[in-house]
PDB file of C-alpha atoms in Angstrom:
ATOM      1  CA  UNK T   1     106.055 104.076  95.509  1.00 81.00           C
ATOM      2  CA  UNK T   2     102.927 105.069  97.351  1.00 91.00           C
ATOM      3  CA  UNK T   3     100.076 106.504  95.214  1.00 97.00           C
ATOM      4  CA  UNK T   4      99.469 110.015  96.216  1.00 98.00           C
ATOM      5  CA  UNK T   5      96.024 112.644  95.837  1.00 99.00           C
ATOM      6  CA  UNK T   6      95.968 116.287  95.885  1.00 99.00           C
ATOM      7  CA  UNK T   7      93.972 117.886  98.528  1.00 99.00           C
ATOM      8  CA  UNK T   8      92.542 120.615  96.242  1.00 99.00           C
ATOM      9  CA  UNK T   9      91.669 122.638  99.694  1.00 98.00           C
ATOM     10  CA  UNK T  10      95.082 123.056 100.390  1.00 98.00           C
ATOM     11  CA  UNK T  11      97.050 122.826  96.916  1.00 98.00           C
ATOM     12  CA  UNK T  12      96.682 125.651  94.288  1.00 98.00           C
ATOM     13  CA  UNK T  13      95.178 127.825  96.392  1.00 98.00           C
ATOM     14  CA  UNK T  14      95.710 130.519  93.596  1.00 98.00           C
ATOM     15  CA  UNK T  15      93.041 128.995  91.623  1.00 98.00           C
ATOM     16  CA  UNK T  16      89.088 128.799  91.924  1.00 98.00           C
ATOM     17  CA  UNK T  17      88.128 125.738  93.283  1.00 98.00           C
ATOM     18  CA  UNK T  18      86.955 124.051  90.064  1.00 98.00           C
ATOM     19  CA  UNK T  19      90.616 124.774  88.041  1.00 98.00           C
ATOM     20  CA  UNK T  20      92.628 122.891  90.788  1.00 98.00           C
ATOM     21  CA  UNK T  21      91.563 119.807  89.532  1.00 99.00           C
ATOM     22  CA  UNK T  22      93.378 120.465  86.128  1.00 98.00           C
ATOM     23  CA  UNK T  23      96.239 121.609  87.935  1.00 98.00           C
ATOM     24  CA  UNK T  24      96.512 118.724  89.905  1.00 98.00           C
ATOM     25  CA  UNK T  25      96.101 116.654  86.670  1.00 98.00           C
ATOM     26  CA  UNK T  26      99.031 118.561  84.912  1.00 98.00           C
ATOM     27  CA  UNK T  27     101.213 117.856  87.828  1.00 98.00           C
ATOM     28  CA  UNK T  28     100.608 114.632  87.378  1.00 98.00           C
ATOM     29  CA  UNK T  29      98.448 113.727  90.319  1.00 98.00           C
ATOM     30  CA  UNK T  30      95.802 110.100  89.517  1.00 98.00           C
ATOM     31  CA  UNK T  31      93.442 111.062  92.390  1.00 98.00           C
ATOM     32  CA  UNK T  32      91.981 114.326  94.655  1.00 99.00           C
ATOM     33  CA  UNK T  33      90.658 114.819  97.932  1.00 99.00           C
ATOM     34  CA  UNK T  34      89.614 117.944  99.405  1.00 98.00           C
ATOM     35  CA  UNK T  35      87.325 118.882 102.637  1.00 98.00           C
ATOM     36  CA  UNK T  36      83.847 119.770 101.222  1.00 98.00           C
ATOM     37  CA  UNK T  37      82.025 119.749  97.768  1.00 98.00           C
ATOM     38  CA  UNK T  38      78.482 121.185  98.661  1.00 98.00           C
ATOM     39  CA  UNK T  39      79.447 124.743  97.633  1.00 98.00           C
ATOM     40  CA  UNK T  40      78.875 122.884  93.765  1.00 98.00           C
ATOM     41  CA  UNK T  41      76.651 120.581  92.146  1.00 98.00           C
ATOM     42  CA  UNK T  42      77.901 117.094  91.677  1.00 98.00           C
ATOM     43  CA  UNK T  43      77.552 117.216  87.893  1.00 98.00           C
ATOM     44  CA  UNK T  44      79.937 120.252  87.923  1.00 98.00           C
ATOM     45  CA  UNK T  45      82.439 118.414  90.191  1.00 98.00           C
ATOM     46  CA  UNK T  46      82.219 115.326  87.969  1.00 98.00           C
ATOM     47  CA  UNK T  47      82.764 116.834  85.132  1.00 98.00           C
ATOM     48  CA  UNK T  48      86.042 118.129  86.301  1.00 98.00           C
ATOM     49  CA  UNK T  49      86.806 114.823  87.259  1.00 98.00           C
ATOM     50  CA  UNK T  50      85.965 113.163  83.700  1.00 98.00           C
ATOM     51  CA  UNK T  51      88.017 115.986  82.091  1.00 98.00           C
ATOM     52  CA  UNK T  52      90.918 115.282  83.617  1.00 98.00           C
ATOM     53  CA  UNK T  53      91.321 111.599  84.670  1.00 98.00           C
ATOM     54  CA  UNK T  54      91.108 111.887  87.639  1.00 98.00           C
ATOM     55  CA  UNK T  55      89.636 109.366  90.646  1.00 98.00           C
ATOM     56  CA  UNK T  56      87.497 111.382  93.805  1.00 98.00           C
ATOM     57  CA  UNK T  57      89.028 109.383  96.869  1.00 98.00           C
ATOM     58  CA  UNK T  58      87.954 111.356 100.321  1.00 98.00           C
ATOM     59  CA  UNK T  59      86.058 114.217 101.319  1.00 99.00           C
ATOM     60  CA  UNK T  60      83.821 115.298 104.731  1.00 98.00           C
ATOM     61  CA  UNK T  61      80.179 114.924 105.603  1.00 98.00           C
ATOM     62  CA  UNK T  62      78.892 118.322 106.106  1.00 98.00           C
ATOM     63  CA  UNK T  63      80.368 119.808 109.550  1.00 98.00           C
ATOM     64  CA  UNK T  64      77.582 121.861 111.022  1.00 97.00           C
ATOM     65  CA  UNK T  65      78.126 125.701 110.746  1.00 96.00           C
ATOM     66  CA  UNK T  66      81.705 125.599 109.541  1.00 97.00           C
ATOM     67  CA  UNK T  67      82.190 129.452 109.369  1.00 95.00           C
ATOM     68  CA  UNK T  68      80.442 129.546 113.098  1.00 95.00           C
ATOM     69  CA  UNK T  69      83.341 127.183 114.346  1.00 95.00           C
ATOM     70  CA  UNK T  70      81.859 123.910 114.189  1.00 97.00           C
ATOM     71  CA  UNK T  71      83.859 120.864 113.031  1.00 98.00           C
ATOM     72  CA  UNK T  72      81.330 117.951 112.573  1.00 98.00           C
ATOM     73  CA  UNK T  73      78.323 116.534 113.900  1.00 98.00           C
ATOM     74  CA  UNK T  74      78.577 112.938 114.780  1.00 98.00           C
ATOM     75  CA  UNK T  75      79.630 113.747 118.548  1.00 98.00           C
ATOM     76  CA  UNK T  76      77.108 116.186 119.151  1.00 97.00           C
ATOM     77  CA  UNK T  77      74.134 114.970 121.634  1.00 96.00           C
ATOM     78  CA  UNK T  78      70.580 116.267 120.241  1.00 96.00           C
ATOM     79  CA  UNK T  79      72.095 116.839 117.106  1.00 97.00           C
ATOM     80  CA  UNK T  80      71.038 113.004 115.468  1.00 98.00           C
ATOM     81  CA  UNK T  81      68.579 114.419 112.887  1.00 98.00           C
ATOM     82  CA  UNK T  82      70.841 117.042 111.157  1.00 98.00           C
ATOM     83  CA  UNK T  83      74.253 113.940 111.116  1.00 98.00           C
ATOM     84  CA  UNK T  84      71.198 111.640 109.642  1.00 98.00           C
ATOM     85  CA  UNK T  85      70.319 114.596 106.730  1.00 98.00           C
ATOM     86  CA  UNK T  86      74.405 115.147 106.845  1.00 98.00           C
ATOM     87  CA  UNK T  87      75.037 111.871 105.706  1.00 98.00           C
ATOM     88  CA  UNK T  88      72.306 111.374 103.379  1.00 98.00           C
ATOM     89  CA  UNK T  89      73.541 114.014 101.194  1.00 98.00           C
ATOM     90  CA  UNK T  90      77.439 113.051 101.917  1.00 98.00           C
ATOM     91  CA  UNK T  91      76.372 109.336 100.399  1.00 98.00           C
ATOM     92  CA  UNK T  92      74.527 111.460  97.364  1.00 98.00           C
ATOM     93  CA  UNK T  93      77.386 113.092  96.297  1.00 98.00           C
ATOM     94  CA  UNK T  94      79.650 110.380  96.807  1.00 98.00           C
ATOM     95  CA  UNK T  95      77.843 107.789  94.536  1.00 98.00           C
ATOM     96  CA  UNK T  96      77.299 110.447  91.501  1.00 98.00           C
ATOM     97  CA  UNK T  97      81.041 111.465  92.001  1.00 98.00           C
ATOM     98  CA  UNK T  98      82.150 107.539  92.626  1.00 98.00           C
ATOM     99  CA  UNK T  99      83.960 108.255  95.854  1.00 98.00           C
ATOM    100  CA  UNK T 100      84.389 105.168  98.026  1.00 98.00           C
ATOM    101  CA  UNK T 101      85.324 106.751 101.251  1.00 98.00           C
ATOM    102  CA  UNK T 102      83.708 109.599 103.326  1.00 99.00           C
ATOM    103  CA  UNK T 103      84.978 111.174 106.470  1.00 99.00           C
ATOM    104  CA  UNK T 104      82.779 111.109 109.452  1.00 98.00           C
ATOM    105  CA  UNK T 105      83.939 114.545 111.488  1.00 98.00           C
ATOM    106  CA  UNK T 106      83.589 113.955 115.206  1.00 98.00           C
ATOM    107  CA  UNK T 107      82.902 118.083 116.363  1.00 98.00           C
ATOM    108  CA  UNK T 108      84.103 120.182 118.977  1.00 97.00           C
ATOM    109  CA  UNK T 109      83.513 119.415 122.780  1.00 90.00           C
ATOM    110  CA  UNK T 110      82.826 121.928 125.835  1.00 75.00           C
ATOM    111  CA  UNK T 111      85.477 122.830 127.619  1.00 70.00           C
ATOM    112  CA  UNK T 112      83.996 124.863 130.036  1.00 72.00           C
ATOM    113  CA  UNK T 113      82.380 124.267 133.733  1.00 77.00           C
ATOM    114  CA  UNK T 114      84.033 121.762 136.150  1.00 83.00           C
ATOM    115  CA  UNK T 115      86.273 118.655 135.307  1.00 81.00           C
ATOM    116  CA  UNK T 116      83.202 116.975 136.372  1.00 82.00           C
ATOM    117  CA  UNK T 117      80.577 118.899 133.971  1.00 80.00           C
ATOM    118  CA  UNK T 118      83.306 118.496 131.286  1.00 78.00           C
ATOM    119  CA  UNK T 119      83.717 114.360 132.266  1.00 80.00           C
ATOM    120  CA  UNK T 120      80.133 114.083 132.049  1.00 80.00           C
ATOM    121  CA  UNK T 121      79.681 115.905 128.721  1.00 85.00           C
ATOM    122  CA  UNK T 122      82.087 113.588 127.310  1.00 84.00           C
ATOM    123  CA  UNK T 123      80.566 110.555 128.091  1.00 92.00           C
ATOM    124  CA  UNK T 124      77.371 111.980 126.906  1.00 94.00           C
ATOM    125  CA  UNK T 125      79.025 112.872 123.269  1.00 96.00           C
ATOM    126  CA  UNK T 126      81.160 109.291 123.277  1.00 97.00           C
ATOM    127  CA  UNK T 127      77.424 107.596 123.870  1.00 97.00           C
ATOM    128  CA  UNK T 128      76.425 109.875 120.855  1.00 98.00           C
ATOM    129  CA  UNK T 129      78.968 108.924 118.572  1.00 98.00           C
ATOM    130  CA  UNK T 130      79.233 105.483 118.994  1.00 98.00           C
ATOM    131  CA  UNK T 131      75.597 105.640 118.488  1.00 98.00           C
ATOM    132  CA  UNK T 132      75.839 107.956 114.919  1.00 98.00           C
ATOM    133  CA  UNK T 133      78.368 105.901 113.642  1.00 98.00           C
ATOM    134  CA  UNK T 134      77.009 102.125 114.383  1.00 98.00           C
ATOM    135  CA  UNK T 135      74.122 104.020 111.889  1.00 98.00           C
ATOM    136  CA  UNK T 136      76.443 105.579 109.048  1.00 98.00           C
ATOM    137  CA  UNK T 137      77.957 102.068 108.865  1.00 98.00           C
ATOM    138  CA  UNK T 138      74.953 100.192 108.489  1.00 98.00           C
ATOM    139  CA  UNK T 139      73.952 103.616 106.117  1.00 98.00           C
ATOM    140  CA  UNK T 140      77.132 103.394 104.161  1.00 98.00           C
ATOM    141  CA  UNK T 141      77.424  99.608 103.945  1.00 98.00           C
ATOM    142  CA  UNK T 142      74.149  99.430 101.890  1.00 98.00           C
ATOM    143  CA  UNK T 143      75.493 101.744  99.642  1.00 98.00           C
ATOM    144  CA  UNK T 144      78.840 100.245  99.109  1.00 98.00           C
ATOM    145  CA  UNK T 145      80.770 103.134 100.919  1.00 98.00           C
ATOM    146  CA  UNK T 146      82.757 103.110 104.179  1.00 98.00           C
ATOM    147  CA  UNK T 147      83.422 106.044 106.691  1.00 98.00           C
ATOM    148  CA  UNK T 148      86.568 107.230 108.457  1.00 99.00           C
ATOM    149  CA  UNK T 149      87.160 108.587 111.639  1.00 98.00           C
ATOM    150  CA  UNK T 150      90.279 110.860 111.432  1.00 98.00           C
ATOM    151  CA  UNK T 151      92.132 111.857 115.881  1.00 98.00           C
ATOM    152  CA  UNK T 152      93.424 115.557 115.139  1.00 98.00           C
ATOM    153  CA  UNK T 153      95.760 117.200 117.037  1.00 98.00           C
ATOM    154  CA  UNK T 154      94.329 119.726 119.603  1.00 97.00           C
ATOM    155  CA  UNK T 155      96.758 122.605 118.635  1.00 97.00           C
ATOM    156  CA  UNK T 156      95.447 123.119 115.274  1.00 98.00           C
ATOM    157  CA  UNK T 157      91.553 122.018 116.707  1.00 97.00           C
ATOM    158  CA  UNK T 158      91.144 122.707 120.255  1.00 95.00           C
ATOM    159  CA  UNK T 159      88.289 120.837 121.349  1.00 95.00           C
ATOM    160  CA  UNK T 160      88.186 118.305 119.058  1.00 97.00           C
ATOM    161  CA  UNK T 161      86.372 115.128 120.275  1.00 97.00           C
ATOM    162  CA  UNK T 162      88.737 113.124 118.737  1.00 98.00           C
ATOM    163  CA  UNK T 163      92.479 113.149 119.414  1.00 98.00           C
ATOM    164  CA  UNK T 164      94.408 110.080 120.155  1.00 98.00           C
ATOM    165  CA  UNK T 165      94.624 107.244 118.000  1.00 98.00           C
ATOM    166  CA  UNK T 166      93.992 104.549 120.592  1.00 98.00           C
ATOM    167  CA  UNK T 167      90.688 106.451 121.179  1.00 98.00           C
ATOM    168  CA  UNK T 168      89.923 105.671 117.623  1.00 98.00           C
ATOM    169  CA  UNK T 169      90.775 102.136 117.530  1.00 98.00           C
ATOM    170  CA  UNK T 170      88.904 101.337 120.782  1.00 98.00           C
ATOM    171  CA  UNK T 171      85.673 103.058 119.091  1.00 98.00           C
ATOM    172  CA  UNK T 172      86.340 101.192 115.867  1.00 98.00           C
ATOM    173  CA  UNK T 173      85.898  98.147 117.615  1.00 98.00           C
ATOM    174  CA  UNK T 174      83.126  99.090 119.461  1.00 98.00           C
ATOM    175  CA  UNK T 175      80.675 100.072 116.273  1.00 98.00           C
ATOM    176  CA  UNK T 176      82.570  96.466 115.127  1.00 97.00           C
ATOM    177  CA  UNK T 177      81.670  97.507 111.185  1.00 98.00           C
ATOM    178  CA  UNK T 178      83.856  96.914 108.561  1.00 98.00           C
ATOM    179  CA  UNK T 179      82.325  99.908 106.899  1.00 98.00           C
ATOM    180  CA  UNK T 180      84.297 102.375 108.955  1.00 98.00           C
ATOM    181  CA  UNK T 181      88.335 102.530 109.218  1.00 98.00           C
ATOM    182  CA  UNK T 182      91.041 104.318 110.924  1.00 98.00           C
ATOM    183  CA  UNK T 183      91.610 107.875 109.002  1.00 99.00           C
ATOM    184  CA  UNK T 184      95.565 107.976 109.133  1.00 98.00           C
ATOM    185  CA  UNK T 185      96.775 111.649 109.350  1.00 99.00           C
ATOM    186  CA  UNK T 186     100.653 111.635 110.062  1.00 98.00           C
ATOM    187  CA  UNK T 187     100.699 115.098 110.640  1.00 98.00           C
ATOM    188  CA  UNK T 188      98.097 114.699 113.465  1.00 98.00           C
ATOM    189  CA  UNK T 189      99.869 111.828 114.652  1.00 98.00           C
ATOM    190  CA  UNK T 190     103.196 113.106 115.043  1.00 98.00           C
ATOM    191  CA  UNK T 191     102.430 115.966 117.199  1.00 98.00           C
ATOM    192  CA  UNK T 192     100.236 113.989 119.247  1.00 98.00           C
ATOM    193  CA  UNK T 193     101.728 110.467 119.413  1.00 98.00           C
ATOM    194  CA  UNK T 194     105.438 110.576 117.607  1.00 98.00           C
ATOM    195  CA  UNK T 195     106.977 107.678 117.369  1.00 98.00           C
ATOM    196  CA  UNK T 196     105.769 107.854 113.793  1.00 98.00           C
ATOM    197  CA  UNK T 197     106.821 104.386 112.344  1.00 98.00           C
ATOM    198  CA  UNK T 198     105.878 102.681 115.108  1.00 98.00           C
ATOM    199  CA  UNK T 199     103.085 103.693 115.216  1.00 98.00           C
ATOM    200  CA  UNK T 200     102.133 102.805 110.763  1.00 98.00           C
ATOM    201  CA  UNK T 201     103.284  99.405 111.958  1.00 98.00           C
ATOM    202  CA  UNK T 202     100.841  99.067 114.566  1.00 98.00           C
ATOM    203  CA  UNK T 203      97.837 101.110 112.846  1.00 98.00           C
ATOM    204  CA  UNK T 204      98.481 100.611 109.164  1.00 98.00           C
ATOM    205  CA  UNK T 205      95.969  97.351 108.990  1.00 97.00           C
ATOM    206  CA  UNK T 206      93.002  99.448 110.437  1.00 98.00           C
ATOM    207  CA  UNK T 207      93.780 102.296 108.361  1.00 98.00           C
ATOM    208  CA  UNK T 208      92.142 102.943 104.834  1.00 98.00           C
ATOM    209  CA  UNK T 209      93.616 106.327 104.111  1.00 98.00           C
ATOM    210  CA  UNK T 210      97.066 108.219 105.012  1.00 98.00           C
ATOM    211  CA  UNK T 211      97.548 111.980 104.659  1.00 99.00           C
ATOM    212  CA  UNK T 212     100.613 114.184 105.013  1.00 99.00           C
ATOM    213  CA  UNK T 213     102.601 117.300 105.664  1.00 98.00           C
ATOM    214  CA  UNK T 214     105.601 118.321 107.507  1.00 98.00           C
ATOM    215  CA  UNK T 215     105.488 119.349 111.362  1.00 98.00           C
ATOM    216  CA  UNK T 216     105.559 121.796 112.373  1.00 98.00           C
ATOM    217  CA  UNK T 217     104.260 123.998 109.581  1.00 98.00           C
ATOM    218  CA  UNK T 218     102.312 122.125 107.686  1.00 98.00           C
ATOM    219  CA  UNK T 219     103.871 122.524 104.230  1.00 98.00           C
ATOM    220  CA  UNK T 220     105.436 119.655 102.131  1.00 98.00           C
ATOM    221  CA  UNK T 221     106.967 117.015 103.525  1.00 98.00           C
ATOM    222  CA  UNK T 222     110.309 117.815 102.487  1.00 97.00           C
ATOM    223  CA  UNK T 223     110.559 119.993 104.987  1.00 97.00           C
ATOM    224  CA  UNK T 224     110.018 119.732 109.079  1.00 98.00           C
ATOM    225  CA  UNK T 225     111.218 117.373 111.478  1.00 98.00           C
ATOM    226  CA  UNK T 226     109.242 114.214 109.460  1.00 98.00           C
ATOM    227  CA  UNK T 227     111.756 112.047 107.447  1.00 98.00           C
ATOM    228  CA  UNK T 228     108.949 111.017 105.301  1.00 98.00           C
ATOM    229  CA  UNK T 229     111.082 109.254 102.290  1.00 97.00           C
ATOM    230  CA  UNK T 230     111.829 106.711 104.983  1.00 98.00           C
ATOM    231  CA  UNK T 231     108.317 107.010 105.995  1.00 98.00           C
ATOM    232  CA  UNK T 232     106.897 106.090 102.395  1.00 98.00           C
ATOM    233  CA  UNK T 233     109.678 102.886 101.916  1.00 97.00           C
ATOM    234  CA  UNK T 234     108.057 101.647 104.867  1.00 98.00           C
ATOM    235  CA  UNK T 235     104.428 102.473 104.105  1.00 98.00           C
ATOM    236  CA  UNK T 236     105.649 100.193 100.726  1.00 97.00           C
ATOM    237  CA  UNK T 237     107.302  96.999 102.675  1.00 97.00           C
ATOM    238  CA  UNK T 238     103.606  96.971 104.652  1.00 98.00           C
ATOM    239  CA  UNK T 239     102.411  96.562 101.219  1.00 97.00           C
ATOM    240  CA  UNK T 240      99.552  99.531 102.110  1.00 98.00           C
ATOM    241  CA  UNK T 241      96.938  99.532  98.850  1.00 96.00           C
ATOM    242  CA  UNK T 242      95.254 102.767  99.598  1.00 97.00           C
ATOM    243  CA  UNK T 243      95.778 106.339  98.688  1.00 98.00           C
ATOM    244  CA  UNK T 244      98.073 109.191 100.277  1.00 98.00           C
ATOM    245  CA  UNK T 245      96.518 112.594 100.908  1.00 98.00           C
ATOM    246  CA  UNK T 246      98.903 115.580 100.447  1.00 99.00           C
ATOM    247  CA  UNK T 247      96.802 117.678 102.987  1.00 98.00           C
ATOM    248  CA  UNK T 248      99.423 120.641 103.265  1.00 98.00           C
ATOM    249  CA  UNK T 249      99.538 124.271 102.705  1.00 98.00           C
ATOM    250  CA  UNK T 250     102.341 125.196  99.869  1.00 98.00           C
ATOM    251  CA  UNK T 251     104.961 127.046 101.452  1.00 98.00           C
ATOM    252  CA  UNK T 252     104.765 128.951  98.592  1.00 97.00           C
ATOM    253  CA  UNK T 253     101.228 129.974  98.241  1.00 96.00           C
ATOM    254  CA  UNK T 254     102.005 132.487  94.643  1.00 97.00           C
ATOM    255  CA  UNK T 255     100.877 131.332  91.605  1.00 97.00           C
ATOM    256  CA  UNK T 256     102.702 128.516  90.123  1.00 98.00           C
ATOM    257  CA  UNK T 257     104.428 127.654  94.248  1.00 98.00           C
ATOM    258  CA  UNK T 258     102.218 124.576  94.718  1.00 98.00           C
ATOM    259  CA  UNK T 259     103.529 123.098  91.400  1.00 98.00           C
ATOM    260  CA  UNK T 260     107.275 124.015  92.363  1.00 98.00           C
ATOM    261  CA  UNK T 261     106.849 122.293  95.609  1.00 98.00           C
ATOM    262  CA  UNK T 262     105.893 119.066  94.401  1.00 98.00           C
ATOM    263  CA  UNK T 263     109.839 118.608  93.490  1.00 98.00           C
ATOM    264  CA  UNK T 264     109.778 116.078  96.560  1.00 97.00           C
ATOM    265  CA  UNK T 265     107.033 114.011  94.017  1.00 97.00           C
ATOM    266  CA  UNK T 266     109.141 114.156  91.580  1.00 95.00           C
ATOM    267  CA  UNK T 267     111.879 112.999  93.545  1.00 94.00           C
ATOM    268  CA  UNK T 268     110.181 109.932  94.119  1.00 91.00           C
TER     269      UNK T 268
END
C-alpha cells in the first residue's frame, strides 16, 4: 500500500495550525506536508514533529506576497535576489526540521497586452527559471536536499507559469540536476492531461512526490470521477518508494469531518 502524508493546510482545518500535527498522528498518518512554515519558528514546528512521530516530507519556498496574489518566485524576471534569500531560508528550515524535499513555486505570468507581448514575456520568465533553478540545484545539492517543480491546473491558478507536465519534463532536462524532480499532483494532472494511468506510467520515474484529491471538488479521493484504489495498485506494481500527499479539502470541514473522511485510509 502506498505510504501516505497529511497536508496539514488542507486537513483539520478546525484546528490551529500547530494541533494538526497531533491529529494527523492520531489518525494514524507517519508523515506531513503542508504549503508554508514561516508563520513559526522551526523549533516550534519540530517539536510538534518529535511529539508525535512524525517525518516533515514537502513544503514551499516562500511565494512572494501570497495574500497580494503571488504564487512563487522562480519565474519572475528581476526578481533573482528575493528567490536567492527565498531559498536560503527554505534550505534553513528544511535542515532543522529534516525535510528532504522543497517545492520550487514557478509564479504567475502576464496575461495581458498582445499574443506577442504575452509570447515574449514568456520566454523572458522560461530564461528566468531555467536560470533560478540550475542555481537551487547546485544550492540544494550541497545541502543534501532536492527541489520539485509541481504543472497546476489553470482553473484553480490562472496564470500559472507552469501547467503541463511535458513542460516540466522538458525543463527538468534542461537544468539536467538530479537535485530537482517532477512534483506529481494527480489532481492537477487529471484536469489538465487525463489519461491518468498513462500518464504515472510514463512520469512515475521522474517523479519524487505524488499528491491527491478527487476532481472535480477537491475532497477525498473516494469521491469524483478519479478511481484512485486502482490508481494506488498501480502506483504499487511501479514499485514507487516515495510519499503520497493527501492535498484535499475535507468535504466535511466541522470538527472531527477530516478524521471521518479518512474511512477511504482505512479502507486500504
Amino acid at each position: 500500500m502506498p505510504q501516505f502524508a497529511a497536508n496539514l493546510s488542507m486537513l483539520y482545518p478546525e484546528l490551529p495550525f500547530l494541533e494538526r500535527f497531533g491529529a494527523a498522528a492520531a489518525d494514524g498518518f507517519k508523515a506531513v506536508e503542508y504549503l508554508f512554515p514561516y508563520d513559526f519558528s522551526p523549533e516550534q514546528i519540530k517539536a510538534e514533529l518529535k511529539s508525535h512521530n512524525l517525518e516533515n516530507v514537502l513544503f514551499n519556498l516562500p511565494p512572494g506576497h501570497w495574500e497580494a496574489g503571488e504564487r512563487g518566485l522562480a519565474a519572475l524576471p528581476g526578481r533573482e535576489a528575493e528567490f536567492r534569500d527565498a531559498l536560503d531560508l527554505a534550505i534553513s528550515y528544511a535542515k532543522h526540521l529534516g525535510t528532504k524535499q522543497v517545492h520550487v513555486m514557478a509564479g504567475l505570468q502576464v496575461i495581458s497586452g498582445s499574443a506577442q507581448q504575452q509570447a515574449m514575456h514568456r520566454s523572458a520568465m522560461r530564461y528566468c527559471y531555467v536560470n533560478n533553478l540550475r542555481y537551487a540545484a547546485k544550492r540544494l545539492a550541497s545541502e543534501g536536499l532536492r527541489g520539485l517543480i509541481e504543472p497546476i491546473n489553470p482553473r484553480d491558478i490562472p496564470g500559472y507559469f507552469l501547467n503541463r507536465q511535458d513542460d516540466a519534463i522538458e525543463i527538468l532536462d534542461e537544468v539536467g540536476s538530479d537535485a530537482l524532480a517532477l512534483q506529481l499532483d494527480l489532481y492537477h494532472c487529471q484536469i489538465v492531461h487525463g489519461d491518468l494511468a498513462k500518464n504515472i506510467e510514463r512520469l512515475l520515474a521522474r517523479a519524487a512526490h505524488i499528491q491527491i484529491a478527487s476532481v472535480p471538488q477537491r475532497n477525498e479521493p473516494d469521491s469524483g470521477e478519479i478511481n484512485y484504489r486502482f490508481l494506488f495498485d498501480l502506483i504499487d506494481r511501479l514499485a514507487y518508494q516515495g510519499w503520497i500527499g493527501c492535498e484535499y479539502r475535507p468535504a466535511d470541514p466541522s470538527p472531527g469531518g477530516t478524521s471521518r473522511g479518512l474511512a477511504w485510509m482505512r479502507a486500504l
